[in-house]
Amino acid sequence: MSGRDHVIDEMISAKSIAARVEALAREIAREFEGSEKLVMVGLLRGSFVFIADLVRELKMNVEVDFLETSSYGNAMESSREVRILKDLRGEIEGADVLVVEDIVDTGHTLAHVLRLLEGRKPARLRTIALLDKPSRRETDVRADWTGFEIPDEFVVGYGIDYAQRNRNLPYIGKVRFTGP
Ligand code: IMP
Ligand code: MG
């Protein structure tokens, strides 16, 4: 399925994203200064661009791992029931862990992932999300760092898709449906 006909209106420019990622990296470096093992856990697939930019701004030792949860599929509604499709490759016991998410929407995904990883006894467990839609929240999770708060709009780009399309846009755009 390729999704309904739509156009994309730019919402956050590539330049604004780059500036924000740089600032976030500085805060993360301060938080984890002196850490013996920092594992950045990217939630697939939406966070792959964000985590790639973030790690390159971090001038410190960092490991990268990935976790994939069940997603919207090609629809736009959260499933609420979160399943793990691909687990981490490495152990995180005693390590500092930073979960990297693209968007916190209802919050069910992040809540589920945090419960799972907490059980593995990391030293510190923190979260960063590029985007946050606070008006959509159905749980009480909150990322420790957020790139941008956005209104209740469906967005794409910078790793984020609509029906698997538009992940490669360098900016964040709002989807506007044009067809029936
Ligand atoms: P949550 O479990 O409802 O917080 O959903 C989080 C996931 O839903 C995000 O990681 C995205 O993959 C997806 N999602 C939420 N909002 C959007 C959007 O506006 N565009 C594309 N995917 C979204
Ligand atoms: Mg996601």
Coordinates of C-alpha atoms and ligand atoms in Angstrom, one line a residue:
M1 CA 0.0 0.0 0.0
S2 CA 1.4 3.4 -0.9
G3 CA -1.0 5.6 1.2
R4 CA -3.5 8.2 0.2
D5 CA -2.6 11.1 -2.2
H6 CA -0.9 13.8 -0.2
V7 CA 1.5 16.7 -0.4
I8 CA 4.0 17.7 2.2
D9 CA 4.4 21.1 3.7
E10 CA 7.7 21.8 5.4
M11 CA 7.3 22.2 9.2
I12 CA 10.9 22.1 10.6
S13 CA 13.8 22.8 8.3
A14 CA 17.0 20.7 7.9
K15 CA 18.9 23.6 9.3
S16 CA 16.7 23.9 12.4
I17 CA 17.0 20.2 13.0
A18 CA 20.8 20.3 12.7
A19 CA 21.1 23.1 15.2
R20 CA 18.8 21.4 17.7
V21 CA 20.6 18.0 17.3
E22 CA 23.9 19.8 18.1
A23 CA 22.4 21.4 21.2
L24 CA 20.9 18.1 22.4
A25 CA 24.3 16.3 21.9
R26 CA 25.9 18.8 24.2
E27 CA 23.4 18.1 26.9
I28 CA 23.8 14.4 26.5
A29 CA 27.6 14.7 26.7
R30 CA 27.2 16.6 29.9
E31 CA 24.8 14.0 31.4
F32 CA 26.9 11.0 30.5
E33 CA 30.4 12.5 31.0
G34 CA 32.7 9.9 32.5
S35 CA 30.3 7.0 31.7
E36 CA 32.1 3.7 31.3
K37 CA 29.6 2.3 28.8
L38 CA 27.0 4.3 27.1
V39 CA 24.7 2.4 24.7
M40 CA 22.4 4.4 22.4
V41 CA 19.4 2.3 21.6
G42 CA 17.7 3.5 18.4
L43 CA 14.0 2.4 17.9
L44 CA 13.7 1.2 14.4
R45 CA 12.9 2.3 11.9
G46 CA 11.9 6.0 12.5
S47 CA 15.0 7.0 14.5
F48 CA 17.7 5.9 12.1
V49 CA 18.5 9.3 10.8
F50 CA 18.2 11.1 14.1
I51 CA 20.5 8.6 15.9
A52 CA 23.0 8.8 13.0
D53 CA 23.2 12.6 13.3
L54 CA 23.2 12.5 17.1
V55 CA 26.1 10.0 17.5
R56 CA 28.3 12.1 15.1
E57 CA 27.8 15.2 17.3
L58 CA 28.8 13.2 20.4
K59 CA 32.6 13.4 20.9
M60 CA 32.7 10.5 23.3
N61 CA 32.7 6.7 23.3
V62 CA 29.3 5.3 22.5
E63 CA 27.9 2.0 21.5
V64 CA 24.9 1.7 19.1
D65 CA 22.2 -0.9 19.2
F66 CA 18.7 -1.2 17.8
L67 CA 15.3 -2.4 18.9
E68 CA 12.4 -2.7 16.6
T69 CA 8.8 -2.6 17.9
S70 CA 5.6 -3.3 16.0
S71 CA 4.5 -0.1 14.4
Y72 CA 1.5 1.5 12.7
G73 CA 2.0 -0.7 9.7
N74 CA 0.8 1.5 6.9
A75 CA -2.1 3.0 8.8
M76 CA -1.9 6.1 11.0
E77 CA -3.3 4.8 14.2
S78 CA -1.3 3.6 17.2
S79 CA -1.8 -0.1 17.9
R80 CA -1.5 0.4 21.6
E81 CA -0.3 -3.1 21.9
V82 CA 3.4 -3.0 21.4
R83 CA 5.4 -6.1 20.4
I84 CA 9.2 -6.5 20.0
L85 CA 10.1 -7.5 16.5
K86 CA 13.8 -7.2 16.9
D87 CA 15.6 -7.3 20.2
L88 CA 19.0 -5.7 21.2
R89 CA 22.1 -7.6 20.2
G90 CA 24.0 -6.6 23.3
E91 CA 23.7 -6.8 27.1
I92 CA 22.9 -3.6 28.9
E93 CA 23.2 -4.7 32.6
G94 CA 25.2 -2.1 34.4
A95 CA 25.4 0.1 31.4
D96 CA 24.1 3.6 30.8
V97 CA 21.4 3.5 28.2
L98 CA 19.9 6.2 26.1
V99 CA 16.7 5.2 24.1
V100 CA 16.4 7.2 20.9
E101 CA 12.9 7.6 19.6
D102 CA 11.6 9.6 16.6
I103 CA 8.2 10.7 17.9
V104 CA 6.4 10.2 21.3
D105 CA 2.8 10.2 20.3
T106 CA 0.4 8.2 22.6
G107 CA 3.5 7.1 24.5
H108 CA 2.7 3.4 24.5
T109 CA 5.8 2.5 22.6
L110 CA 8.2 4.3 24.9
A111 CA 6.4 3.1 28.0
H112 CA 6.7 -0.5 26.8
V113 CA 10.3 -0.3 25.8
L114 CA 11.2 1.4 29.2
R115 CA 9.5 -1.4 31.2
L116 CA 11.4 -4.0 29.1
L117 CA 14.8 -2.4 29.4
E118 CA 14.4 -1.5 33.1
G119 CA 14.1 -5.2 33.8
R120 CA 17.6 -5.7 32.4
K121 CA 19.1 -3.6 35.2
P122 CA 20.9 -0.8 33.3
A123 CA 22.8 1.7 35.5
R124 CA 21.0 4.7 34.0
L125 CA 18.0 4.6 31.6
R126 CA 17.3 7.8 29.8
T127 CA 15.2 8.8 26.7
I128 CA 15.5 11.3 23.9
A129 CA 12.8 11.9 21.3
L130 CA 13.2 14.2 18.2
L131 CA 9.5 15.1 18.3
D132 CA 6.8 15.1 20.9
K133 CA 3.0 15.4 20.4
P134 CA 2.0 16.1 24.0
S135 CA -1.7 16.6 23.1
R136 CA -1.9 12.9 22.0
R137 CA -0.5 11.3 25.1
E138 CA -2.3 8.3 26.7
T139 CA 0.4 7.3 29.2
D140 CA 2.5 9.3 31.6
V141 CA 5.8 8.8 29.9
R142 CA 7.9 11.8 28.9
A143 CA 11.3 11.8 27.2
D144 CA 14.2 13.3 29.2
W145 CA 15.1 15.3 26.1
T146 CA 12.9 16.4 23.3
G147 CA 13.9 18.1 20.0
F148 CA 10.7 19.8 19.2
E149 CA 7.1 19.8 20.5
I150 CA 4.6 19.7 17.7
P151 CA 0.8 19.9 17.4
D152 CA -1.3 16.9 16.5
E153 CA -0.3 16.7 12.9
F154 CA 0.9 13.7 10.9
V155 CA 4.5 14.3 10.0
V156 CA 7.2 12.7 7.8
G157 CA 10.8 13.1 6.9
Y158 CA 14.2 12.8 8.7
G159 CA 13.6 9.1 9.1
I160 CA 9.8 9.2 9.7
D161 CA 7.5 7.7 7.1
Y162 CA 3.9 7.6 5.9
A163 CA 3.3 4.2 4.4
Q164 CA 7.0 3.6 4.2
R165 CA 7.5 6.7 2.0
N166 CA 9.3 10.1 2.7
R167 CA 11.8 8.8 5.2
N168 CA 14.6 10.3 3.1
L169 CA 13.4 13.9 3.2
P170 CA 16.0 16.0 5.0
Y171 CA 13.4 18.1 6.8
I172 CA 10.2 17.4 8.8
G173 CA 7.0 18.0 6.9
K174 CA 3.4 17.9 7.6
V175 CA 1.2 15.5 5.5
R176 CA -1.7 17.2 3.9
F177 CA -4.1 14.8 2.2
T178 CA -5.4 15.9 -1.2
G179 CA -7.4 13.0 -2.5
P180 CA -10.6 11.3 -1.2
Ligands
IMP1 P1 3.2 5.9 20.3 O1 3.4 4.5 20.8 O2 1.7 6.2 20.0 O3 3.8 7.0 21.1 O4 3.8 5.9 18.8 C1 5.0 6.1 18.6 C2 5.4 5.8 17.1 O5 4.3 6.0 16.2 C3 6.5 6.6 16.7 O6 7.7 6.1 17.0 C4 6.3 6.6 15.2 O7 6.9 5.5 14.6 C5 4.8 6.5 15.0 N1 4.2 7.9 14.8 C6 3.6 8.7 15.6 N2 3.2 9.8 15.1 C7 3.6 9.8 13.8 C8 3.6 10.7 12.7 O8 3.1 11.9 12.8 N3 4.1 10.3 11.5 C9 4.7 9.0 11.4 N4 4.8 8.1 12.4 C10 4.2 8.5 13.6
MG2 MG 9.0 4.9 16.1

